[in-house]
PDB file of C-alpha atoms in Angstrom:
ATOM      1  CA  UNK A   1     165.058 151.845 127.685  1.00 69.00           C
ATOM      2  CA  UNK A   2     168.684 152.294 128.743  1.00 66.00           C
ATOM      3  CA  UNK A   3     168.393 156.021 128.093  1.00 68.00           C
ATOM      4  CA  UNK A   4     165.330 156.241 130.342  1.00 71.00           C
ATOM      5  CA  UNK A   5     167.172 154.339 133.070  1.00 73.00           C
ATOM      6  CA  UNK A   6     170.158 156.687 132.776  1.00 70.00           C
ATOM      7  CA  UNK A   7     167.862 159.695 133.091  1.00 66.00           C
ATOM      8  CA  UNK A   8     166.273 158.208 136.216  1.00 65.00           C
ATOM      9  CA  UNK A   9     169.690 157.581 137.748  1.00 69.00           C
ATOM     10  CA  UNK A  10     170.812 161.113 136.997  1.00 70.00           C
ATOM     11  CA  UNK A  11     167.604 162.674 138.301  1.00 69.00           C
ATOM     12  CA  UNK A  12     167.657 160.894 141.643  1.00 67.00           C
ATOM     13  CA  UNK A  13     171.435 161.048 142.278  1.00 75.00           C
ATOM     14  CA  UNK A  14     171.993 157.358 142.918  1.00 75.00           C
ATOM     15  CA  UNK A  15     175.501 158.119 144.231  1.00 79.00           C
ATOM     16  CA  UNK A  16     173.927 158.965 147.577  1.00 83.00           C
ATOM     17  CA  UNK A  17     172.367 155.502 147.780  1.00 84.00           C
ATOM     18  CA  UNK A  18     175.705 153.919 146.892  1.00 88.00           C
ATOM     19  CA  UNK A  19     177.309 155.712 149.837  1.00 90.00           C
ATOM     20  CA  UNK A  20     174.496 154.476 152.061  1.00 90.00           C
ATOM     21  CA  UNK A  21     175.064 150.937 150.764  1.00 91.00           C
ATOM     22  CA  UNK A  22     178.761 151.169 151.660  1.00 93.00           C
ATOM     23  CA  UNK A  23     177.846 152.338 155.164  1.00 94.00           C
ATOM     24  CA  UNK A  24     175.437 149.394 155.450  1.00 93.00           C
ATOM     25  CA  UNK A  25     178.244 147.039 154.395  1.00 94.00           C
ATOM     26  CA  UNK A  26     180.511 148.463 157.095  1.00 94.00           C
ATOM     27  CA  UNK A  27     177.759 147.956 159.691  1.00 94.00           C
ATOM     28  CA  UNK A  28     177.145 144.349 158.595  1.00 94.00           C
ATOM     29  CA  UNK A  29     180.884 143.612 158.678  1.00 92.00           C
ATOM     30  CA  UNK A  30     181.187 145.196 162.114  1.00 92.00           C
ATOM     31  CA  UNK A  31     178.217 143.221 163.454  1.00 92.00           C
ATOM     32  CA  UNK A  32     179.586 139.894 162.197  1.00 90.00           C
ATOM     33  CA  UNK A  33     183.038 140.611 163.642  1.00 88.00           C
ATOM     34  CA  UNK A  34     181.506 141.678 166.954  1.00 89.00           C
ATOM     35  CA  UNK A  35     179.452 138.476 167.209  1.00 86.00           C
ATOM     36  CA  UNK A  36     182.454 136.310 166.311  1.00 84.00           C
ATOM     37  CA  UNK A  37     184.956 138.020 168.620  1.00 84.00           C
ATOM     38  CA  UNK A  38     182.513 138.219 171.518  1.00 81.00           C
ATOM     39  CA  UNK A  39     181.747 134.501 171.272  1.00 76.00           C
ATOM     40  CA  UNK A  40     185.489 133.745 171.128  1.00 68.00           C
ATOM     41  CA  UNK A  41     186.050 135.729 174.306  1.00 70.00           C
ATOM     42  CA  UNK A  42     183.416 133.595 176.039  1.00 68.00           C
ATOM     43  CA  UNK A  43     185.128 130.403 174.893  1.00 67.00           C
ATOM     44  CA  UNK A  44     182.236 129.225 172.714  1.00 70.00           C
ATOM     45  CA  UNK A  45     182.845 130.258 169.067  1.00 70.00           C
ATOM     46  CA  UNK A  46     179.671 131.319 167.257  1.00 73.00           C
ATOM     47  CA  UNK A  47     181.163 130.280 163.919  1.00 76.00           C
ATOM     48  CA  UNK A  48     183.240 127.139 163.478  1.00 78.00           C
ATOM     49  CA  UNK A  49     182.862 126.877 159.713  1.00 83.00           C
ATOM     50  CA  UNK A  50     182.911 129.502 156.993  1.00 85.00           C
ATOM     51  CA  UNK A  51     179.551 128.310 155.684  1.00 85.00           C
ATOM     52  CA  UNK A  52     177.875 129.361 158.950  1.00 84.00           C
ATOM     53  CA  UNK A  53     179.355 132.839 158.773  1.00 87.00           C
ATOM     54  CA  UNK A  54     178.550 133.235 155.085  1.00 89.00           C
ATOM     55  CA  UNK A  55     174.951 132.172 155.659  1.00 89.00           C
ATOM     56  CA  UNK A  56     174.527 134.862 158.317  1.00 89.00           C
ATOM     57  CA  UNK A  57     176.146 137.444 156.049  1.00 92.00           C
ATOM     58  CA  UNK A  58     173.875 136.455 153.163  1.00 92.00           C
ATOM     59  CA  UNK A  59     170.765 136.861 155.297  1.00 92.00           C
ATOM     60  CA  UNK A  60     171.871 140.245 156.658  1.00 94.00           C
ATOM     61  CA  UNK A  61     172.770 141.580 153.214  1.00 95.00           C
ATOM     62  CA  UNK A  62     169.532 140.432 151.581  1.00 95.00           C
ATOM     63  CA  UNK A  63     167.399 141.800 154.416  1.00 94.00           C
ATOM     64  CA  UNK A  64     169.204 145.148 154.263  1.00 95.00           C
ATOM     65  CA  UNK A  65     168.857 145.646 150.549  1.00 95.00           C
ATOM     66  CA  UNK A  66     165.258 144.503 150.401  1.00 95.00           C
ATOM     67  CA  UNK A  67     164.532 147.487 152.660  1.00 95.00           C
ATOM     68  CA  UNK A  68     166.764 149.599 150.396  1.00 93.00           C
ATOM     69  CA  UNK A  69     164.560 148.500 147.494  1.00 94.00           C
ATOM     70  CA  UNK A  70     161.505 149.862 149.314  1.00 94.00           C
ATOM     71  CA  UNK A  71     163.283 153.193 149.824  1.00 93.00           C
ATOM     72  CA  UNK A  72     164.062 153.331 146.107  1.00 92.00           C
ATOM     73  CA  UNK A  73     160.474 152.462 145.228  1.00 93.00           C
ATOM     74  CA  UNK A  74     159.342 155.358 147.397  1.00 91.00           C
ATOM     75  CA  UNK A  75     161.749 157.749 145.700  1.00 87.00           C
ATOM     76  CA  UNK A  76     161.315 156.580 142.110  1.00 86.00           C
ATOM     77  CA  UNK A  77     157.606 155.737 142.031  1.00 87.00           C
ATOM     78  CA  UNK A  78     155.438 156.204 145.131  1.00 88.00           C
ATOM     79  CA  UNK A  79     156.818 159.641 145.978  1.00 84.00           C
ATOM     80  CA  UNK A  80     156.359 160.891 142.424  1.00 81.00           C
ATOM     81  CA  UNK A  81     152.732 159.808 142.389  1.00 81.00           C
ATOM     82  CA  UNK A  82     152.130 161.320 145.819  1.00 82.00           C
ATOM     83  CA  UNK A  83     153.598 164.699 144.808  1.00 79.00           C
ATOM     84  CA  UNK A  84     152.032 164.380 141.323  1.00 76.00           C
ATOM     85  CA  UNK A  85     155.407 165.179 139.752  1.00 76.00           C
ATOM     86  CA  UNK A  86     154.868 162.055 137.659  1.00 74.00           C
ATOM     87  CA  UNK A  87     152.360 164.068 135.595  1.00 70.00           C
ATOM     88  CA  UNK A  88     155.231 166.155 134.224  1.00 69.00           C
ATOM     89  CA  UNK A  89     156.889 163.003 132.881  1.00 67.00           C
ATOM     90  CA  UNK A  90     153.609 161.893 131.350  1.00 67.00           C
ATOM     91  CA  UNK A  91     153.578 165.093 129.288  1.00 69.00           C
ATOM     92  CA  UNK A  92     156.666 163.965 127.391  1.00 67.00           C
ATOM     93  CA  UNK A  93     156.306 161.769 124.303  1.00 67.00           C
ATOM     94  CA  UNK A  94     157.314 158.682 126.283  1.00 71.00           C
ATOM     95  CA  UNK A  95     155.139 155.627 126.620  1.00 79.00           C
ATOM     96  CA  UNK A  96     153.927 155.320 130.221  1.00 77.00           C
ATOM     97  CA  UNK A  97     154.669 151.615 130.352  1.00 82.00           C
ATOM     98  CA  UNK A  98     158.265 152.157 129.239  1.00 84.00           C
ATOM     99  CA  UNK A  99     158.710 154.784 131.919  1.00 84.00           C
ATOM    100  CA  UNK A 100     157.414 152.460 134.637  1.00 85.00           C
ATOM    101  CA  UNK A 101     159.512 149.541 133.362  1.00 88.00           C
ATOM    102  CA  UNK A 102     162.628 151.742 133.441  1.00 87.00           C
ATOM    103  CA  UNK A 103     161.939 152.754 137.047  1.00 88.00           C
ATOM    104  CA  UNK A 104     161.332 149.178 138.163  1.00 92.00           C
ATOM    105  CA  UNK A 105     164.433 147.921 136.349  1.00 92.00           C
ATOM    106  CA  UNK A 106     166.580 150.485 138.140  1.00 91.00           C
ATOM    107  CA  UNK A 107     165.268 149.251 141.499  1.00 93.00           C
ATOM    108  CA  UNK A 108     165.685 145.563 140.615  1.00 94.00           C
ATOM    109  CA  UNK A 109     169.187 145.987 139.183  1.00 94.00           C
ATOM    110  CA  UNK A 110     170.343 148.183 142.057  1.00 92.00           C
ATOM    111  CA  UNK A 111     169.119 145.602 144.573  1.00 94.00           C
ATOM    112  CA  UNK A 112     170.675 142.705 142.664  1.00 96.00           C
ATOM    113  CA  UNK A 113     174.065 144.363 142.146  1.00 95.00           C
ATOM    114  CA  UNK A 114     174.154 145.688 145.708  1.00 94.00           C
ATOM    115  CA  UNK A 115     173.651 142.198 147.118  1.00 95.00           C
ATOM    116  CA  UNK A 116     176.281 140.641 144.841  1.00 95.00           C
ATOM    117  CA  UNK A 117     178.906 143.357 145.357  1.00 95.00           C
ATOM    118  CA  UNK A 118     178.242 143.587 149.098  1.00 94.00           C
ATOM    119  CA  UNK A 119     178.706 139.874 149.654  1.00 93.00           C
ATOM    120  CA  UNK A 120     181.938 139.897 147.652  1.00 93.00           C
ATOM    121  CA  UNK A 121     183.295 142.901 149.555  1.00 94.00           C
ATOM    122  CA  UNK A 122     182.289 141.642 153.013  1.00 93.00           C
ATOM    123  CA  UNK A 123     183.610 138.117 152.338  1.00 91.00           C
ATOM    124  CA  UNK A 124     186.942 139.548 151.160  1.00 92.00           C
ATOM    125  CA  UNK A 125     187.132 141.848 154.199  1.00 92.00           C
ATOM    126  CA  UNK A 126     186.421 138.989 156.634  1.00 90.00           C
ATOM    127  CA  UNK A 127     188.993 136.767 154.935  1.00 88.00           C
ATOM    128  CA  UNK A 128     191.582 139.547 155.153  1.00 91.00           C
ATOM    129  CA  UNK A 129     190.812 140.341 158.788  1.00 88.00           C
ATOM    130  CA  UNK A 130     190.970 136.651 159.634  1.00 85.00           C
ATOM    131  CA  UNK A 131     194.662 136.706 158.729  1.00 85.00           C
ATOM    132  CA  UNK A 132     195.343 139.077 161.639  1.00 84.00           C
ATOM    133  CA  UNK A 133     192.547 138.358 164.134  1.00 82.00           C
ATOM    134  CA  UNK A 134     190.891 134.977 164.528  1.00 77.00           C
ATOM    135  CA  UNK A 135     187.297 135.651 163.534  1.00 80.00           C
ATOM    136  CA  UNK A 136     186.643 132.088 162.452  1.00 81.00           C
ATOM    137  CA  UNK A 137     188.911 129.049 162.937  1.00 79.00           C
ATOM    138  CA  UNK A 138     188.390 127.749 159.433  1.00 78.00           C
ATOM    139  CA  UNK A 139     189.913 128.129 155.983  1.00 82.00           C
ATOM    140  CA  UNK A 140     188.034 129.711 153.079  1.00 82.00           C
ATOM    141  CA  UNK A 141     188.365 127.154 150.297  1.00 84.00           C
ATOM    142  CA  UNK A 142     187.513 127.354 146.613  1.00 87.00           C
ATOM    143  CA  UNK A 143     184.852 124.695 147.148  1.00 86.00           C
ATOM    144  CA  UNK A 144     183.095 126.831 149.768  1.00 85.00           C
ATOM    145  CA  UNK A 145     183.419 129.932 147.571  1.00 88.00           C
ATOM    146  CA  UNK A 146     181.981 128.110 144.563  1.00 90.00           C
ATOM    147  CA  UNK A 147     179.022 126.794 146.524  1.00 88.00           C
ATOM    148  CA  UNK A 148     178.369 130.169 148.117  1.00 88.00           C
ATOM    149  CA  UNK A 149     178.638 131.974 144.774  1.00 90.00           C
ATOM    150  CA  UNK A 150     175.818 129.911 143.278  1.00 91.00           C
ATOM    151  CA  UNK A 151     173.621 130.457 146.345  1.00 90.00           C
ATOM    152  CA  UNK A 152     174.392 134.175 146.380  1.00 91.00           C
ATOM    153  CA  UNK A 153     173.448 134.546 142.733  1.00 94.00           C
ATOM    154  CA  UNK A 154     170.136 132.710 143.105  1.00 94.00           C
ATOM    155  CA  UNK A 155     169.278 134.443 146.373  1.00 93.00           C
ATOM    156  CA  UNK A 156     170.119 137.854 144.910  1.00 94.00           C
ATOM    157  CA  UNK A 157     167.787 137.287 141.947  1.00 95.00           C
ATOM    158  CA  UNK A 158     164.963 136.213 144.270  1.00 94.00           C
ATOM    159  CA  UNK A 159     165.540 139.087 146.724  1.00 94.00           C
ATOM    160  CA  UNK A 160     165.547 141.632 143.881  1.00 95.00           C
ATOM    161  CA  UNK A 161     161.989 140.710 142.954  1.00 95.00           C
ATOM    162  CA  UNK A 162     160.880 140.108 146.542  1.00 95.00           C
ATOM    163  CA  UNK A 163     161.819 143.730 147.195  1.00 94.00           C
ATOM    164  CA  UNK A 164     159.046 144.840 144.804  1.00 94.00           C
ATOM    165  CA  UNK A 165     156.212 143.377 146.899  1.00 94.00           C
ATOM    166  CA  UNK A 166     155.788 146.511 149.122  1.00 94.00           C
ATOM    167  CA  UNK A 167     154.969 148.540 146.003  1.00 93.00           C
ATOM    168  CA  UNK A 168     151.456 147.083 146.063  1.00 91.00           C
ATOM    169  CA  UNK A 169     150.675 148.561 149.468  1.00 91.00           C
ATOM    170  CA  UNK A 170     152.493 151.810 148.726  1.00 88.00           C
ATOM    171  CA  UNK A 171     150.553 152.501 145.549  1.00 87.00           C
ATOM    172  CA  UNK A 172     147.158 152.053 147.181  1.00 84.00           C
ATOM    173  CA  UNK A 173     147.336 155.427 148.942  1.00 81.00           C
ATOM    174  CA  UNK A 174     150.646 156.674 147.536  1.00 86.00           C
ATOM    175  CA  UNK A 175     152.075 156.256 151.027  1.00 89.00           C
ATOM    176  CA  UNK A 176     155.843 156.291 151.592  1.00 91.00           C
ATOM    177  CA  UNK A 177     155.622 155.102 155.247  1.00 93.00           C
ATOM    178  CA  UNK A 178     153.330 152.219 154.251  1.00 93.00           C
ATOM    179  CA  UNK A 179     155.800 151.069 151.602  1.00 94.00           C
ATOM    180  CA  UNK A 180     158.747 151.039 153.989  1.00 94.00           C
ATOM    181  CA  UNK A 181     156.819 149.501 156.892  1.00 95.00           C
ATOM    182  CA  UNK A 182     155.534 146.744 154.597  1.00 94.00           C
ATOM    183  CA  UNK A 183     159.101 146.018 153.531  1.00 95.00           C
ATOM    184  CA  UNK A 184     160.290 145.832 157.149  1.00 95.00           C
ATOM    185  CA  UNK A 185     157.427 143.478 158.045  1.00 95.00           C
ATOM    186  CA  UNK A 186     158.247 141.196 155.105  1.00 94.00           C
ATOM    187  CA  UNK A 187     161.932 141.148 156.073  1.00 94.00           C
ATOM    188  CA  UNK A 188     161.005 140.407 159.700  1.00 93.00           C
ATOM    189  CA  UNK A 189     158.755 137.553 158.550  1.00 92.00           C
ATOM    190  CA  UNK A 190     161.308 136.014 156.205  1.00 91.00           C
ATOM    191  CA  UNK A 191     164.494 136.453 158.226  1.00 90.00           C
ATOM    192  CA  UNK A 192     163.342 135.974 161.824  1.00 86.00           C
ATOM    193  CA  UNK A 193     165.116 133.035 163.437  1.00 77.00           C
ATOM    194  CA  UNK A 194     162.683 130.433 164.734  1.00 74.00           C
ATOM    195  CA  UNK A 195     164.648 127.696 166.528  1.00 70.00           C
ATOM    196  CA  UNK A 196     167.400 127.892 163.933  1.00 67.00           C
ATOM    197  CA  UNK A 197     165.068 127.994 160.924  1.00 76.00           C
ATOM    198  CA  UNK A 198     164.145 130.924 158.696  1.00 83.00           C
ATOM    199  CA  UNK A 199     161.419 131.129 156.092  1.00 85.00           C
ATOM    200  CA  UNK A 200     163.956 132.677 153.712  1.00 84.00           C
ATOM    201  CA  UNK A 201     165.941 129.426 153.777  1.00 83.00           C
ATOM    202  CA  UNK A 202     163.128 127.559 152.012  1.00 87.00           C
ATOM    203  CA  UNK A 203     163.352 127.742 148.227  1.00 88.00           C
ATOM    204  CA  UNK A 204     159.578 127.507 147.782  1.00 93.00           C
ATOM    205  CA  UNK A 205     159.027 130.543 150.030  1.00 91.00           C
ATOM    206  CA  UNK A 206     161.619 132.585 148.135  1.00 92.00           C
ATOM    207  CA  UNK A 207     160.166 131.599 144.782  1.00 93.00           C
ATOM    208  CA  UNK A 208     156.642 132.429 145.960  1.00 94.00           C
ATOM    209  CA  UNK A 209     157.607 135.909 147.161  1.00 93.00           C
ATOM    210  CA  UNK A 210     159.696 136.523 144.038  1.00 94.00           C
ATOM    211  CA  UNK A 211     156.740 135.587 141.818  1.00 95.00           C
ATOM    212  CA  UNK A 212     154.514 137.834 143.935  1.00 95.00           C
ATOM    213  CA  UNK A 213     156.965 140.681 143.357  1.00 94.00           C
ATOM    214  CA  UNK A 214     156.851 140.044 139.604  1.00 94.00           C
ATOM    215  CA  UNK A 215     153.049 140.095 139.674  1.00 95.00           C
ATOM    216  CA  UNK A 216     153.073 143.399 141.587  1.00 93.00           C
ATOM    217  CA  UNK A 217     155.451 144.861 138.998  1.00 91.00           C
ATOM    218  CA  UNK A 218     153.291 143.564 136.144  1.00 91.00           C
ATOM    219  CA  UNK A 219     150.155 145.050 137.712  1.00 88.00           C
ATOM    220  CA  UNK A 220     151.882 148.418 138.190  1.00 85.00           C
ATOM    221  CA  UNK A 221     153.012 148.457 134.551  1.00 84.00           C
ATOM    222  CA  UNK A 222     149.637 147.314 133.238  1.00 83.00           C
ATOM    223  CA  UNK A 223     147.594 149.836 135.225  1.00 78.00           C
ATOM    224  CA  UNK A 224     149.834 152.835 134.538  1.00 76.00           C
ATOM    225  CA  UNK A 225     148.009 153.595 131.264  1.00 66.00           C
ATOM    226  CA  UNK A 226     144.780 154.541 133.018  1.00 63.00           C
ATOM    227  CA  UNK A 227     146.083 155.369 136.503  1.00 61.00           C
ATOM    228  CA  UNK A 228     144.413 158.455 137.893  1.00 53.00           C
ATOM    229  CA  UNK A 229     147.093 160.769 139.319  1.00 48.00           C
ATOM    230  CA  UNK A 230     145.017 161.961 142.227  1.00 46.00           C
ATOM    231  CA  UNK A 231     145.412 161.118 145.903  1.00 43.00           C
TER     232      UNK A 231
END
């Protein structure tokens, strides 16, 4: 399985996606700093506690990489079925289910690790910048870090599987745009702010979407044996 995953990574040049993830991190960091500094200039700080800032960062990072997951699904799975290049892989003495599992694992692991690493990097950058420019008038304590670490881990696991949900729509007509648009709609639904509340903040909603993502992955793996590679 690991060998199949390595081959997938080499074939699709994941380094390009890593660069894109770093650019996304820079944009998220810039947006948070802009919001904080702009609110300070108006005399009404947007963030008074680190937990508020970290919650916003967590939501932005998860939303970003759930869309990234859809892009990867398009490249690794939907696009290959659309172009029928998947038929070449099916000619090799490799079990179809193993091939699909390897592709899905790459997407899930990339999403999970991207969220974890991004939140670590952005938190460290904000803490460092806060030593020179007042972004938030609060101290980052070990207690806050410990609490946030647990939430980040759980949220990252849920988001990794939630990112698989658009695969269902994408595989119906092997449509790349449909996959990405579905992902954007899901992100908009989960992370839109409604009077200070977000659907993504409810554990039951996250669990439900994560389970739905698992079911979509299971269905894709199960059906791959008799999937007709025709548009």
